Short mmCIF file of C-alpha atoms and ligand atoms in Angstrom, two decimals:
data_model
loop_
_atom_site.label_atom_id
_atom_site.label_comp_id
_atom_site.label_asym_id
_atom_site.label_seq_id
_atom_site.Cartn_x
_atom_site.Cartn_y
_atom_site.Cartn_z
CA MET Y 113 0.16 0.22 -0.15
CA LYS Y 114 1.20 3.43 -0.72
CA ILE Y 115 1.85 5.57 2.48
CA THR Y 116 0.81 9.32 1.55
CA SER Y 117 1.99 12.11 3.26
CA ILE Y 118 -0.35 14.00 5.99
CA LYS Y 119 -2.86 16.70 5.15
CA GLY Y 120 -1.38 19.92 5.39
CA PHE Y 121 2.18 18.89 5.40
CA ALA Y 122 4.51 19.38 2.05
CA ASP Y 123 7.20 18.12 0.72
CA ILE Y 124 9.40 20.87 -0.66
CA PHE Y 125 10.86 19.57 -4.37
CA PRO Y 126 13.83 20.74 -6.12
CA GLY Y 127 12.52 23.63 -8.49
CA GLU Y 128 11.03 24.74 -5.65
CA VAL Y 129 13.20 24.93 -2.70
CA GLU Y 130 15.57 27.68 -4.44
CA ALA Y 131 13.05 30.28 -3.52
CA TRP Y 132 13.16 28.40 -0.37
CA GLN Y 133 16.96 28.88 -0.61
CA LEU Y 134 17.06 32.46 -2.13
CA VAL Y 135 14.71 33.21 0.84
CA GLU Y 136 16.73 32.03 3.70
CA ALA Y 137 20.17 33.29 2.37
CA LYS Y 138 18.51 36.87 1.89
CA ALA Y 139 16.98 36.69 5.37
CA ARG Y 140 20.74 35.59 6.79
CA GLN Y 141 22.10 38.14 5.03
CA VAL Y 142 20.06 41.08 5.63
CA PHE Y 143 19.42 40.33 9.33
CA SER Y 144 23.18 40.22 10.08
CA PHE Y 145 23.33 44.05 8.49
CA TYR Y 146 21.15 44.62 11.77
CA ASN Y 147 22.98 42.89 13.85
CA PHE Y 148 20.42 40.09 14.84
CA ALA Y 149 21.95 36.36 15.46
CA GLU Y 150 20.75 33.13 14.90
CA ILE Y 151 19.18 30.88 17.89
CA ARG Y 152 18.04 27.46 16.87
CA ILE Y 153 15.41 26.54 19.21
CA PRO Y 154 13.44 23.18 19.99
CA ILE Y 155 10.70 22.20 17.81
CA LEU Y 156 8.81 20.62 20.78
CA GLU Y 157 7.81 22.42 23.75
CA LYS Y 158 6.06 21.98 27.13
CA THR Y 159 2.47 22.96 26.28
CA GLU Y 160 1.97 25.11 29.04
CA LEU Y 161 4.55 27.66 27.51
CA PHE Y 162 2.54 28.14 24.76
CA SER Y 163 -1.19 28.26 26.70
CA ARG Y 164 0.50 30.59 29.19
CA SER Y 165 2.18 33.10 26.28
CA ILE Y 166 -0.16 32.67 23.19
CA GLY Y 167 -3.26 32.43 25.53
CA GLU Y 168 -5.86 29.87 26.59
CA THR Y 169 -8.50 31.75 24.63
CA THR Y 170 -7.03 32.03 21.14
CA ASP Y 171 -7.55 29.86 18.18
CA ILE Y 172 -4.10 28.40 18.37
CA VAL Y 173 -4.13 27.19 22.23
CA GLU Y 174 -8.15 26.27 21.92
CA LYS Y 175 -7.69 24.23 18.68
CA GLU Y 176 -4.98 24.34 16.65
CA MET Y 177 -2.02 22.79 18.65
CA TYR Y 178 -0.77 19.51 17.78
CA THR Y 179 -0.39 18.64 21.67
CA PHE Y 180 0.47 14.63 23.36
CA PRO Y 181 1.67 13.42 26.75
CA ASP Y 182 4.86 11.91 26.81
CA ARG Y 183 4.46 8.92 27.57
CA GLU Y 184 2.10 6.39 27.70
CA VAL Y 185 -0.15 6.19 31.13
CA SER Y 186 -0.29 2.81 32.26
CA SER Y 187 -4.11 1.93 32.34
CA SER Y 188 -4.53 -0.61 35.04
CA THR Y 189 -3.47 2.22 37.57
CA ILE Y 190 -6.28 4.61 36.26
CA LEU Y 191 -9.90 4.32 36.94
CA SER Y 192 -12.57 7.09 36.16
CA LYS Y 193 -15.96 7.14 38.23
CA SER Y 194 -17.31 4.43 35.56
CA GLY Y 195 -14.19 1.98 35.69
CA SER Y 196 -12.82 2.96 32.79
CA THR Y 197 -9.66 5.02 31.88
CA GLY Y 198 -9.88 8.47 32.25
CA LEU Y 199 -7.41 11.06 31.38
CA ALA Y 200 -8.89 14.70 32.00
CA GLN Y 201 -6.48 17.36 30.15
CA SER Y 202 -6.73 20.48 32.05
CA LYS Y 203 -6.52 23.65 30.17
CA SER Y 204 -3.21 24.68 30.28
CA GLY Y 205 -2.20 21.13 28.74
CA THR Y 206 -1.14 18.81 31.64
CA MET Y 207 -2.78 15.88 31.76
CA GLY Y 208 -3.97 14.94 35.03
CA GLN Y 209 -5.29 11.49 35.71
CA THR Y 210 -8.40 11.18 37.89
CA VAL Y 211 -8.54 8.02 40.09
CA SER Y 212 -11.85 7.15 41.68
CA ARG Y 213 -11.23 5.00 44.73
CA SER Y 214 -15.01 4.74 46.22
CA ALA Y 215 -18.18 6.55 45.16
CA GLY Y 216 -17.73 10.48 46.02
CA TYR Y 217 -13.86 9.71 46.39
CA THR Y 218 -11.75 10.95 44.06
CA HIS Y 219 -8.16 12.48 43.46
CA SER Y 220 -5.87 13.40 41.01
CA ILE Y 221 -2.24 11.93 40.40
CA PRO Y 222 0.49 13.78 38.57
CA GLY Y 223 -0.30 13.22 35.04
CA PRO Y 224 2.51 12.70 32.36
CA LEU Y 225 3.81 15.60 30.90
CA MET Y 226 2.08 17.38 27.83
CA LEU Y 227 4.16 18.42 25.02
CA THR Y 228 3.15 20.89 22.11
CA LEU Y 229 4.70 20.91 18.65
CA ARG Y 230 5.57 24.51 18.63
CA PRO Y 231 2.71 26.47 16.76
CA GLU Y 232 5.46 29.64 16.34
CA GLY Y 233 8.70 30.75 17.55
CA THR Y 234 8.65 33.91 19.77
CA ALA Y 235 7.46 31.95 22.86
CA GLY Y 236 10.29 29.40 22.63
CA VAL Y 237 12.63 32.15 21.63
CA VAL Y 238 11.72 33.81 25.09
CA ARG Y 239 11.77 30.89 27.02
CA ALA Y 240 15.22 30.15 26.02
CA TYR Y 241 16.51 33.51 26.64
CA ILE Y 242 15.07 33.28 30.32
CA GLU Y 243 16.25 29.75 30.82
CA SER Y 244 19.86 30.41 29.38
CA GLU Y 245 19.45 33.82 31.76
CA MET Y 246 21.00 35.53 28.69
CA TYR Y 247 19.91 38.90 30.01
CA LYS Y 248 22.21 38.83 32.97
CA VAL Y 249 25.28 39.19 30.56
CA GLU Y 250 23.47 41.92 28.38
CA PRO Y 251 19.65 42.13 28.09
CA VAL Y 252 19.51 43.79 24.69
CA ARG Y 253 19.59 40.69 22.49
CA LYS Y 254 18.69 40.71 18.64
CA LEU Y 255 17.64 37.26 17.68
CA TYR Y 256 16.44 35.21 14.65
CA TYR Y 257 15.18 32.09 13.59
CA MET Y 258 13.72 30.12 11.17
CA GLY Y 259 11.77 26.87 10.74
CA PRO Y 260 8.90 24.56 10.64
CA MET Y 261 5.87 25.44 12.83
CA PHE Y 262 2.74 23.41 13.34
CA ARG Y 263 -1.26 24.56 14.04
CA ARG Y 264 -3.97 22.28 12.68
CA GLU Y 265 -6.07 24.57 10.75
CA ARG Y 266 -8.02 23.61 7.72
CA PRO Y 267 -5.59 23.57 5.09
CA GLN Y 268 -6.25 25.86 1.77
CA LYS Y 269 -3.94 28.01 -0.42
CA GLY Y 270 -1.10 29.59 1.50
CA ARG Y 271 -2.20 27.82 4.93
CA MET Y 272 -0.42 24.87 6.25
CA ARG Y 273 -0.60 22.55 9.02
CA GLN Y 274 3.27 22.44 9.29
CA PHE Y 275 4.46 25.86 7.58
CA HIS Y 276 7.55 27.91 8.09
CA GLN Y 277 8.78 31.05 9.63
CA ILE Y 278 11.52 33.19 10.02
CA GLY Y 279 11.27 35.25 12.84
CA ALA Y 280 13.22 37.93 14.69
CA GLU Y 281 13.05 38.82 17.97
CA ALA Y 282 14.51 41.81 19.88
CA LEU Y 283 14.80 41.76 23.58
CA GLY Y 284 15.36 44.44 26.07
CA ARG Y 285 14.37 47.60 24.64
CA GLY Y 286 11.01 49.18 25.10
CA ASP Y 287 12.20 52.50 22.92
CA PRO Y 288 9.82 53.47 19.55
CA PHE Y 289 13.20 53.25 17.89
CA ILE Y 290 13.81 49.37 18.22
CA ASP Y 291 9.84 48.92 16.99
CA THR Y 292 10.61 51.15 13.28
CA GLU Y 293 13.91 49.13 12.91
CA ILE Y 294 11.98 45.97 13.09
CA LEU Y 295 9.98 47.20 10.54
CA LEU Y 296 12.92 48.71 8.87
CA LEU Y 297 14.33 45.10 8.37
CA LEU Y 298 11.48 43.48 7.09
CA ASN Y 299 11.12 46.56 4.66
CA ASP Y 300 14.37 46.06 3.72
CA PHE Y 301 14.00 41.98 3.36
CA LEU Y 302 11.13 42.55 0.99
CA ALA Y 303 13.10 45.00 -0.96
CA ALA Y 304 16.13 42.71 -1.24
CA LEU Y 305 14.09 39.83 -2.37
CA GLY Y 306 12.51 42.47 -5.08
CA LEU Y 307 9.14 42.54 -3.66
CA THR Y 308 7.27 45.54 -3.68
CA GLU Y 309 3.66 44.39 -3.21
CA PRO Y 310 3.32 43.58 0.64
CA SER Y 311 1.95 46.76 2.63
CA LEU Y 312 2.16 47.39 6.01
CA GLN Y 313 -0.68 47.87 8.43
CA ILE Y 314 0.06 49.29 11.86
CA ASN Y 315 -1.93 49.51 14.82
CA SER Y 316 -1.03 50.23 18.89
CA LEU Y 317 -2.99 47.81 21.48
CA GLY Y 318 -2.10 50.02 24.32
CA CYS Y 319 -0.45 48.85 27.61
CA GLY Y 320 -1.90 47.25 31.14
CA ALA Y 321 -2.63 51.10 32.37
CA CYS Y 322 -4.71 51.91 28.71
CA ARG Y 323 -6.14 48.41 27.10
CA PRO Y 324 -8.48 47.74 30.01
CA GLU Y 325 -10.11 50.82 30.06
CA TYR Y 326 -10.46 49.91 26.14
CA ARG Y 327 -11.84 46.59 26.85
CA GLU Y 328 -14.68 47.65 29.07
CA THR Y 329 -15.63 50.60 26.86
CA LEU Y 330 -15.58 47.92 23.62
CA LEU Y 331 -17.55 44.91 26.06
CA GLN Y 332 -20.45 47.30 26.52
CA PHE Y 333 -19.97 48.15 22.90
CA LEU Y 334 -20.25 44.85 22.17
CA ARG Y 335 -22.63 43.30 24.59
CA LEU Y 336 -25.60 45.52 22.67
CA ARG Y 337 -24.69 43.65 19.56
CA GLN Y 338 -24.24 40.35 21.20
CA GLY Y 339 -26.77 38.76 18.82
CA GLU Y 340 -25.33 39.84 15.54
CA LEU Y 341 -21.44 37.91 16.95
CA CYS Y 342 -21.00 34.66 15.82
CA GLY Y 343 -20.81 31.67 17.98
CA ASN Y 344 -17.25 31.95 18.37
CA CYS Y 345 -17.21 35.65 19.75
CA GLN Y 346 -20.19 35.66 21.35
CA ARG Y 347 -18.83 32.71 23.56
CA ARG Y 348 -15.47 34.54 24.25
CA ILE Y 349 -16.79 38.23 24.38
CA GLU Y 350 -16.15 38.67 28.33
CA ARG Y 351 -12.76 37.07 28.19
CA ASN Y 352 -11.35 38.43 24.86
CA PRO Y 353 -13.58 40.98 23.59
CA LEU Y 354 -10.77 42.44 21.44
CA ARG Y 355 -11.03 39.43 18.96
CA ALA Y 356 -14.23 40.35 17.79
CA LEU Y 357 -12.75 43.33 15.91
CA ASP Y 358 -10.35 40.87 13.80
CA CYS Y 359 -13.57 38.24 13.12
CA LYS Y 360 -13.88 37.66 9.59
CA GLU Y 361 -17.08 36.52 9.68
CA ALA Y 362 -19.78 38.76 8.22
CA GLY Y 363 -22.10 39.50 10.94
CA CYS Y 364 -19.08 40.49 13.41
CA ILE Y 365 -17.47 42.91 11.04
CA HIS Y 366 -21.23 44.58 10.39
CA ALA Y 367 -21.56 44.77 14.27
CA THR Y 368 -18.41 46.08 14.82
CA GLN Y 369 -18.18 48.46 12.13
CA ASP Y 370 -18.72 51.15 14.66
CA ALA Y 371 -16.80 49.89 17.56
CA PRO Y 372 -14.82 52.49 19.35
CA SER Y 373 -11.00 52.74 18.33
CA ILE Y 374 -8.38 51.62 20.73
CA VAL Y 375 -5.96 54.31 19.42
CA ASP Y 376 -8.54 56.95 20.99
CA SER Y 377 -8.35 55.56 24.51
CA LEU Y 378 -4.46 55.36 24.60
CA CYS Y 379 -2.77 56.51 27.54
CA HIS Y 380 0.03 59.44 27.30
CA GLY Y 381 2.96 57.07 27.10
CA CYS Y 382 1.26 54.56 24.36
CA ARG Y 383 0.28 57.94 22.35
CA ASP Y 384 3.62 59.21 22.45
CA HIS Y 385 5.28 55.59 21.59
CA PHE Y 386 3.30 54.99 18.54
CA ASN Y 387 3.44 58.58 17.34
CA THR Y 388 7.22 58.45 17.58
CA VAL Y 389 6.88 54.70 15.32
CA GLN Y 390 4.89 56.46 12.77
CA ARG Y 391 7.09 59.60 12.64
CA LEU Y 392 10.30 57.43 12.11
CA LEU Y 393 8.68 55.27 9.73
CA HIS Y 394 7.78 58.98 7.76
CA GLU Y 395 11.17 60.06 8.04
CA THR Y 396 12.65 56.60 6.89
CA GLN Y 397 10.60 56.40 4.00
CA VAL Y 398 8.41 53.53 4.88
CA LYS Y 399 4.99 53.39 3.64
CA PHE Y 400 2.09 52.37 5.93
CA ALA Y 401 -1.90 52.41 6.60
CA LEU Y 402 -3.11 52.92 10.05
CA ASN Y 403 -5.41 49.85 11.00
CA PRO Y 404 -7.37 50.24 14.50
CA ARG Y 405 -9.09 47.02 14.15
CA MET Y 406 -5.74 44.74 13.97
CA VAL Y 407 -5.97 42.69 17.23
CA ARG Y 408 -3.85 40.23 16.34
CA GLY Y 409 -4.50 36.24 17.08
CA LEU Y 410 -1.97 35.89 19.85
CA ASP Y 411 -2.66 37.48 23.60
CA TYR Y 412 0.87 38.32 24.47
CA TYR Y 413 0.99 41.91 21.95
CA CYS Y 414 0.65 45.61 23.66
CA ARG Y 415 1.39 48.63 21.99
CA THR Y 416 2.86 48.49 18.70
CA THR Y 417 1.45 45.70 16.26
CA PHE Y 418 1.87 44.88 12.65
CA GLU Y 419 1.15 43.07 9.52
CA TRP Y 420 2.54 43.05 6.49
CA THR Y 421 -0.49 42.15 3.57
CA THR Y 422 -0.73 41.47 0.00
CA ALA Y 423 -3.89 41.33 -2.45
CA LEU Y 424 -2.03 38.61 -4.62
CA LEU Y 425 -2.69 35.65 -2.01
CA GLY Y 426 -6.34 35.59 -1.58
CA SER Y 427 -8.11 35.23 1.64
CA GLN Y 428 -4.01 34.53 3.38
CA SER Y 429 -3.22 37.46 2.89
CA ALA Y 430 -0.58 38.16 5.78
CA VAL Y 431 2.73 37.59 5.04
CA ALA Y 432 4.59 38.92 7.75
CA ALA Y 433 3.35 40.09 11.26
CA GLY Y 434 4.26 41.01 14.76
CA GLY Y 435 4.79 43.34 17.40
CA ARG Y 436 5.66 44.61 21.26
CA TYR Y 437 5.13 42.09 23.75
CA ASP Y 438 6.78 44.15 26.78
CA GLY Y 439 5.00 41.52 29.69
CA LEU Y 440 5.92 38.45 28.09
CA VAL Y 441 9.29 37.70 29.65
CA GLN Y 442 7.71 38.18 33.12
CA GLN Y 443 4.82 36.26 32.13
CA LEU Y 444 7.01 33.39 31.61
CA GLY Y 445 8.87 33.73 34.75
CA GLY Y 446 12.01 36.06 33.83
CA PRO Y 447 12.37 39.49 34.75
CA PRO Y 448 10.67 42.56 33.33
CA ILE Y 449 12.15 43.20 30.20
CA PRO Y 450 10.12 44.35 26.91
CA GLY Y 451 10.37 42.62 23.35
CA VAL Y 452 9.23 42.98 20.11
CA GLY Y 453 9.42 41.08 17.10
CA PHE Y 454 7.89 39.85 14.08
CA ALA Y 455 7.50 35.89 11.74
CA LEU Y 456 6.98 35.81 8.10
CA GLY Y 457 5.45 33.09 6.83
CA VAL Y 458 7.92 31.27 3.98
CA GLU Y 459 4.96 29.67 2.06
CA ARG Y 460 3.40 32.63 1.36
CA LEU Y 461 6.68 34.38 0.68
CA THR Y 462 7.83 31.99 -1.78
CA MET Y 463 4.35 32.16 -3.60
CA LEU Y 464 4.24 35.74 -3.94
CA LEU Y 465 7.84 35.87 -5.42
CA ARG Y 466 6.71 32.92 -8.34
CA LEU Y 467 3.82 35.39 -9.01
CA GLN Y 468 6.05 38.02 -9.22
CA GLU Y 469 8.25 36.03 -11.06
CA ASN Y 470 11.42 37.27 -9.11
CA LEU Y 471 13.20 33.88 -8.89
CA PRO Y 472 16.29 33.45 -10.78
CA ALA Y 473 15.66 29.95 -12.83
CA ARG Y 474 18.88 28.68 -13.60
CA GLY Y 475 21.05 25.76 -13.38
CA PRO Y 476 24.62 24.86 -13.20
CA GLY Y 477 26.84 27.48 -14.44
CA LEU Y 478 28.76 25.39 -16.74
CA TYR Y 479 27.66 21.96 -18.47
CA ILE Y 480 30.72 19.77 -20.36
CA VAL Y 481 29.65 18.49 -23.28
CA TRP Y 482 31.91 15.44 -24.39
CA ILE Y 483 32.31 13.58 -27.74
CA GLY Y 484 34.62 10.15 -27.49
CA ASP Y 485 36.01 8.07 -24.53
CA LYS Y 486 38.99 10.20 -24.24
CA ALA Y 487 36.64 13.42 -23.97
CA ARG Y 488 34.87 12.12 -21.26
CA ASP Y 489 38.09 10.98 -19.13
CA TRP Y 490 39.05 14.59 -19.39
CA ALA Y 491 35.49 16.01 -18.76
CA PHE Y 492 35.06 13.43 -15.69
CA SER Y 493 38.87 14.80 -14.15
CA THR Y 494 38.07 18.40 -15.15
CA LEU Y 495 34.68 18.54 -13.93
CA HIS Y 496 35.96 17.36 -10.05
CA ARG Y 497 38.65 20.11 -10.45
CA LEU Y 498 36.27 22.93 -11.19
CA ARG Y 499 33.73 21.95 -8.69
CA ARG Y 500 36.57 21.61 -5.70
CA ALA Y 501 37.37 25.45 -7.01
CA GLY Y 502 34.16 26.54 -6.25
CA LEU Y 503 32.22 26.42 -10.10
CA GLN Y 504 28.90 24.52 -10.11
CA VAL Y 505 29.40 21.84 -12.70
CA GLU Y 506 27.48 19.28 -14.54
CA MET Y 507 28.18 16.59 -17.41
CA GLU Y 508 26.76 13.44 -18.87
CA ALA Y 509 28.07 10.01 -17.68
CA GLU Y 510 26.63 7.74 -20.55
CA ALA Y 511 27.46 8.18 -24.06
CA ARG Y 512 25.02 10.30 -25.68
CA SER Y 513 24.92 12.55 -29.04
CA MET Y 514 26.11 16.02 -28.80
CA LYS Y 515 22.81 16.75 -29.52
CA SER Y 516 21.20 14.90 -27.21
CA GLN Y 517 23.40 16.27 -24.79
CA MET Y 518 22.80 19.89 -25.48
CA ARG Y 519 19.17 19.23 -25.26
CA ARG Y 520 20.02 17.80 -21.57
CA ALA Y 521 22.41 21.05 -20.76
CA ASP Y 522 19.30 23.25 -22.07
CA LYS Y 523 16.70 21.33 -19.97
CA LEU Y 524 18.59 22.02 -16.64
CA LYS Y 525 18.88 25.71 -17.62
CA ALA Y 526 23.06 25.51 -18.00
CA VAL Y 527 24.10 28.95 -18.11
CA SER Y 528 27.00 27.96 -20.80
CA VAL Y 529 28.27 25.12 -22.02
CA LEU Y 530 31.66 23.49 -23.17
CA ILE Y 531 31.63 21.61 -26.18
CA VAL Y 532 35.00 19.01 -26.09
CA GLY Y 533 36.02 15.83 -28.53
CA GLU Y 534 39.13 14.55 -29.48
CA ASN Y 535 40.37 17.41 -31.97
CA GLU Y 536 39.81 19.93 -28.76
CA LEU Y 537 41.87 18.13 -26.74
CA THR Y 538 44.74 17.68 -29.54
CA ARG Y 539 44.24 21.80 -29.85
CA GLY Y 540 44.77 22.30 -26.35
CA SER Y 541 41.28 24.77 -26.63
CA ALA Y 542 37.10 24.42 -26.87
CA ALA Y 543 34.22 26.49 -27.69
CA LEU Y 544 32.39 28.12 -25.02
CA ARG Y 545 28.98 28.77 -25.71
CA ASP Y 546 26.79 30.80 -23.78
CA MET Y 547 23.37 29.47 -23.72
CA ALA Y 548 21.52 32.82 -23.46
CA SER Y 549 22.89 34.36 -26.24
CA LYS Y 550 24.19 31.68 -28.08
CA GLN Y 551 27.47 33.42 -28.49
CA GLN Y 552 30.80 31.19 -28.89
CA GLN Y 553 34.40 31.90 -27.49
CA ASP Y 554 37.46 29.62 -27.71
CA ILE Y 555 38.99 28.89 -24.23
CA ASP Y 556 42.47 27.64 -23.51
CA LEU Y 557 42.08 23.93 -22.13
CA ASN Y 558 45.30 23.77 -20.59
CA ASN Y 559 44.33 27.06 -18.23
CA ILE Y 560 40.67 26.30 -18.02
CA GLU Y 561 39.96 27.19 -14.39
CA ALA Y 562 41.34 30.97 -14.83
CA GLU Y 563 39.67 30.81 -17.94
CA LEU Y 564 36.40 30.26 -16.84
CA VAL Y 565 36.95 32.39 -13.59
CA ALA Y 566 37.89 35.42 -15.84
CA ARG Y 567 34.43 34.91 -17.79
CA LYS Y 568 32.52 35.02 -14.56
CA VAL Y 569 31.11 30.88 -15.33
CA ASN Y 570 29.58 29.96 -12.55
P1 HAM M 894 1.56 34.96 13.03
O1 HAM M 894 0.51 35.84 13.02
O2 HAM M 894 0.85 34.08 14.00
O3 HAM M 894 2.41 35.29 14.58
O4 HAM M 894 1.88 34.07 12.34
C1 HAM M 894 3.30 34.89 11.49
C2 HAM M 894 3.02 34.69 10.13
O5 HAM M 894 3.31 33.09 9.94
C3 HAM M 894 1.89 34.97 9.15
O6 HAM M 894 1.51 36.14 8.74
C4 HAM M 894 1.84 33.93 8.27
O7 HAM M 894 2.74 34.09 6.89
C5 HAM M 894 2.54 32.78 8.52
N1 HAM M 894 1.48 31.50 8.97
C6 HAM M 894 0.85 31.72 10.35
N2 HAM M 894 -0.41 30.55 10.27
C7 HAM M 894 0.44 29.93 8.92
C8 HAM M 894 -0.13 28.74 8.42
N3 HAM M 894 -0.77 27.78 8.96
N4 HAM M 894 0.69 27.96 7.45
C9 HAM M 894 0.93 29.43 6.38
N5 HAM M 894 1.78 30.26 6.73
C10 HAM M 894 1.30 30.64 8.54
C11 HAM M 894 3.53 34.30 15.09
O8 HAM M 894 3.37 33.50 14.57
C12 HAM M 894 4.15 35.43 16.30
N6 HAM M 894 5.11 34.47 16.96
C13 HAM M 894 5.06 36.80 15.09
C14 HAM M 894 5.68 37.47 16.17
C15 HAM M 894 7.33 37.39 16.26
N7 HAM M 894 5.40 38.31 17.02
C16 HAM M 894 6.19 39.04 17.46
N8 HAM M 894 7.48 38.50 17.57
#
């Protein structure tokens, strides 16, 4: 029987992977200009890390995480009231086992550790920052990461269950300059990829001083329109009223059209901070729009939040998103250290690159076409010599006609072709053909490495 991949989990094949490599290489380059250093964090973390940071009432924690117990629990020791095996999962994701000894008498024994495939990277980076006590040496850390994330969402174009993020987190700075630096970094990165399409929307979610008041005003507004909201928003209106502003259901969009704006409720400090971010964006010529309805799907945000969206990808329009999370380090057991960051979706970014045809489609720098056994031996040893010298070279191993080798060079999108037969070997020179211009020029075979480097063949 054929074994297939899991729904929402994709292979990335040659032909597509080049776009991924380009994105990753550009990210490393641009991030290093901004002095961000790479951090590699585990894919698996304790469930509690995500429920405490992303938030219990978010879609991610409520229904999208891949969570499982670390090890099997012996079924003979765990009896529920009815006498069958019972495992109760608490909201925070730890598994408690309820043991019924007699009618009316129950108690819990500690359950197995609950683990979750990371649905995002921020929580793990903050955990690592706290656990390693990085902040004791130097609280200001600029870190970036790339890798797979997992959310059990309904798969569709641009939405996967295993997807990939490249993210950056700046810890230890609360000033608006670093918020702007993060936005500039993203702006430069998208520009380095030749992408002009994604546009930036920003908002401020206020802080512990001003958000509760806004939350209360919004809650009163929503209570009056509760009947118009979708089931999901009705259910969490008391615990998380802001989410109704971000809901994509038509009823919720309509009901919240005239909702009070958070920007009007910002305290003095938050307003100053947000105004400075906007001023700096103007000064650095980064185009943006204000979107006071943007609340983000993760609970840890405060002050600046942002999304880069595109109209080219249908409903999955967010290419990159992020914001400030000043309470998160403390919430996860560290000192009161602020943070701000973003993550971009690599699947969506590479889709955009393909749509905008910004991908260099090319194969090996040089393809050696050989005619006759002697030329094959020469080609084989030369191939290895050139590869060791850092050139990207390919050849055919089996004897084929020159025409068929040329066809293959074309198919592989080789940049240039060297045609070598016995005559060329005797003569000590051969024709180097540029596949795009079809121009040919003779090169010295005894000095081939230097000749190819001089002609920038690679
Ligand atoms: P997020 O908005 O949940 O934020 O995800 C960031 C980006 O990841 C999205 O804009 C999108 O491009 C991509 N993405 C999310 N879910 C999927 C999916 N199912 N399939 C494909 N792509 C997806 C975060 O994850 C925050 N940790 C960002 C952040 C970093 N905030 C502060 N620092």
